[in-house]
Amino acid sequence: MEFDSIIACGDSFTRYHKTAIEKTWPSLLGEHYNVPWANLGKGGSSNYEISIQPLQNMPDNLEQFKKPLIIYHTTNIKIIRSQTKLPLIIGKDFT
């Protein structure tokens, strides 16, 4: 797989407000591969919110992101169940 940059989407596991941005896993991964990175994570995000983060918050230096590796770190299923009142259809892998 070839990529020239990393875009990370997620909740507080991706971008925790008490952790310096340079110490988050997207930063460390970008440093490891020596590519620009963008951390679009936001604490408290639902999986739906995580899924649309790249559409809502594109990096300022977008010209550096020609072939990005986009990583989605989804939230815990138990958190989803407590945040929603809708019925969920959950596969065997999540029970």
PDB file of C-alpha atoms in Angstrom:
ATOM      1  CA  MET A   1       0.000   0.000   0.000  1.00  0.00           C
ATOM      2  CA  GLU A   2       1.377   3.389  -0.945  1.00  0.00           C
ATOM      3  CA  PHE A   3       0.369   6.558   0.850  1.00  0.00           C
ATOM      4  CA  ASP A   4       1.853  10.023   1.185  1.00  0.00           C
ATOM      5  CA  SER A   5       0.028  11.153   4.326  1.00  0.00           C
ATOM      6  CA  ILE A   6      -2.181   9.999   7.194  1.00  0.00           C
ATOM      7  CA  ILE A   7      -5.638  11.222   8.184  1.00  0.00           C
ATOM      8  CA  ALA A   8      -6.874   9.871  11.519  1.00  0.00           C
ATOM      9  CA  CYS A   9     -10.534   9.974  12.519  1.00  0.00           C
ATOM     10  CA  GLY A  10     -11.902   8.948  15.880  1.00  0.00           C
ATOM     11  CA  ASP A  11     -12.983   9.856  19.391  1.00  0.00           C
ATOM     12  CA  SER A  12     -10.922  10.647  22.505  1.00  0.00           C
ATOM     13  CA  PHE A  13      -8.697   7.611  21.910  1.00  0.00           C
ATOM     14  CA  THR A  14      -7.518   9.414  18.779  1.00  0.00           C
ATOM     15  CA  ARG A  15      -7.398  12.941  20.165  1.00  0.00           C
ATOM     16  CA  TYR A  16      -7.630  13.313  23.927  1.00  0.00           C
ATOM     17  CA  HIS A  17      -7.878  16.927  25.091  1.00  0.00           C
ATOM     18  CA  LYS A  18      -5.290  16.423  27.869  1.00  0.00           C
ATOM     19  CA  THR A  19      -2.657  14.876  25.567  1.00  0.00           C
ATOM     20  CA  ALA A  20      -0.345  17.074  23.510  1.00  0.00           C
ATOM     21  CA  ILE A  21      -1.148  16.628  19.824  1.00  0.00           C
ATOM     22  CA  GLU A  22       2.459  15.572  19.206  1.00  0.00           C
ATOM     23  CA  LYS A  23       1.999  12.599  21.584  1.00  0.00           C
ATOM     24  CA  THR A  24      -1.137  11.141  19.966  1.00  0.00           C
ATOM     25  CA  TRP A  25      -0.955   7.946  17.935  1.00  0.00           C
ATOM     26  CA  PRO A  26      -1.621   9.708  14.584  1.00  0.00           C
ATOM     27  CA  SER A  27       1.357  11.977  15.230  1.00  0.00           C
ATOM     28  CA  LEU A  28       3.602   9.070  16.192  1.00  0.00           C
ATOM     29  CA  LEU A  29       2.486   7.094  13.136  1.00  0.00           C
ATOM     30  CA  GLY A  30       3.128  10.063  10.837  1.00  0.00           C
ATOM     31  CA  GLU A  31       6.550  10.516  12.400  1.00  0.00           C
ATOM     32  CA  HIS A  32       7.334   6.813  11.980  1.00  0.00           C
ATOM     33  CA  TYR A  33       6.472   6.864   8.261  1.00  0.00           C
ATOM     34  CA  ASN A  34       7.848  10.400   7.781  1.00  0.00           C
ATOM     35  CA  VAL A  35       4.632  11.705   6.201  1.00  0.00           C
ATOM     36  CA  PRO A  36       2.330  14.637   7.019  1.00  0.00           C
ATOM     37  CA  TRP A  37      -0.608  13.725   9.222  1.00  0.00           C
ATOM     38  CA  ALA A  38      -3.915  15.186  10.323  1.00  0.00           C
ATOM     39  CA  ASN A  39      -5.697  14.253  13.532  1.00  0.00           C
ATOM     40  CA  LEU A  40      -9.420  14.882  13.030  1.00  0.00           C
ATOM     41  CA  GLY A  41     -10.434  13.016  16.197  1.00  0.00           C
ATOM     42  CA  LYS A  42     -12.775  14.611  18.715  1.00  0.00           C
ATOM     43  CA  GLY A  43     -13.612  13.351  22.178  1.00  0.00           C
ATOM     44  CA  GLY A  44     -17.144  12.094  22.648  1.00  0.00           C
ATOM     45  CA  SER A  45     -17.745  11.428  18.948  1.00  0.00           C
ATOM     46  CA  SER A  46     -20.211   8.736  17.934  1.00  0.00           C
ATOM     47  CA  ASN A  47     -19.360   6.337  15.121  1.00  0.00           C
ATOM     48  CA  TYR A  48     -21.560   8.390  12.801  1.00  0.00           C
ATOM     49  CA  GLU A  49     -19.667  11.564  13.709  1.00  0.00           C
ATOM     50  CA  ILE A  50     -16.353   9.743  13.251  1.00  0.00           C
ATOM     51  CA  SER A  51     -17.423   8.533   9.810  1.00  0.00           C
ATOM     52  CA  ILE A  52     -18.019  12.077   8.532  1.00  0.00           C
ATOM     53  CA  GLN A  53     -14.998  13.764  10.150  1.00  0.00           C
ATOM     54  CA  PRO A  54     -13.045  13.898   6.853  1.00  0.00           C
ATOM     55  CA  LEU A  55     -15.999  15.638   5.192  1.00  0.00           C
ATOM     56  CA  GLN A  56     -16.325  18.231   7.945  1.00  0.00           C
ATOM     57  CA  ASN A  57     -12.725  18.964   8.952  1.00  0.00           C
ATOM     58  CA  MET A  58     -10.233  18.776   6.127  1.00  0.00           C
ATOM     59  CA  PRO A  59      -6.625  19.683   6.977  1.00  0.00           C
ATOM     60  CA  ASP A  60      -5.418  23.208   6.184  1.00  0.00           C
ATOM     61  CA  ASN A  61      -2.471  21.821   4.216  1.00  0.00           C
ATOM     62  CA  LEU A  62      -4.699  19.700   1.966  1.00  0.00           C
ATOM     63  CA  GLU A  63      -2.266  19.916  -0.971  1.00  0.00           C
ATOM     64  CA  GLN A  64       0.074  17.575   0.954  1.00  0.00           C
ATOM     65  CA  PHE A  65      -2.619  14.861   1.117  1.00  0.00           C
ATOM     66  CA  LYS A  66      -2.688  13.442  -2.416  1.00  0.00           C
ATOM     67  CA  LYS A  67      -2.850   9.703  -1.491  1.00  0.00           C
ATOM     68  CA  PRO A  68      -3.761   9.656   2.203  1.00  0.00           C
ATOM     69  CA  LEU A  69      -4.114   6.614   4.387  1.00  0.00           C
ATOM     70  CA  ILE A  70      -7.394   7.320   6.207  1.00  0.00           C
ATOM     71  CA  ILE A  71      -7.729   5.492   9.515  1.00  0.00           C
ATOM     72  CA  TYR A  72     -11.041   5.288  11.364  1.00  0.00           C
ATOM     73  CA  HIS A  73     -10.817   4.433  15.046  1.00  0.00           C
ATOM     74  CA  THR A  74     -14.413   3.686  15.966  1.00  0.00           C
ATOM     75  CA  THR A  75     -15.867   3.985  19.410  1.00  0.00           C
ATOM     76  CA  ASN A  76     -16.770   1.163  21.774  1.00  0.00           C
ATOM     77  CA  ILE A  77     -20.070  -0.616  21.100  1.00  0.00           C
ATOM     78  CA  LYS A  78     -21.071  -0.287  24.778  1.00  0.00           C
ATOM     79  CA  ILE A  79     -20.763   3.484  24.477  1.00  0.00           C
ATOM     80  CA  ILE A  80     -22.950   3.431  21.371  1.00  0.00           C
ATOM     81  CA  ARG A  81     -25.649   1.455  23.152  1.00  0.00           C
ATOM     82  CA  SER A  82     -25.734   3.970  25.984  1.00  0.00           C
ATOM     83  CA  GLN A  83     -25.846   6.972  23.603  1.00  0.00           C
ATOM     84  CA  THR A  84     -28.650   5.869  21.319  1.00  0.00           C
ATOM     85  CA  LYS A  85     -32.315   5.094  21.766  1.00  0.00           C
ATOM     86  CA  LEU A  86     -32.593   3.458  18.351  1.00  0.00           C
ATOM     87  CA  PRO A  87     -32.582  -0.324  18.028  1.00  0.00           C
ATOM     88  CA  LEU A  88     -29.219  -1.632  16.886  1.00  0.00           C
ATOM     89  CA  ILE A  89     -28.533  -4.602  14.659  1.00  0.00           C
ATOM     90  CA  ILE A  90     -25.200  -5.952  15.803  1.00  0.00           C
ATOM     91  CA  GLY A  91     -23.196  -8.716  14.138  1.00  0.00           C
ATOM     92  CA  LYS A  92     -21.810 -11.687  16.003  1.00  0.00           C
ATOM     93  CA  ASP A  93     -18.390 -10.048  16.244  1.00  0.00           C
ATOM     94  CA  PHE A  94     -19.758  -7.287  18.478  1.00  0.00           C
ATOM     95  CA  THR A  95     -21.777  -9.249  21.020  1.00  0.00           C
TER      96      THR A  95
END
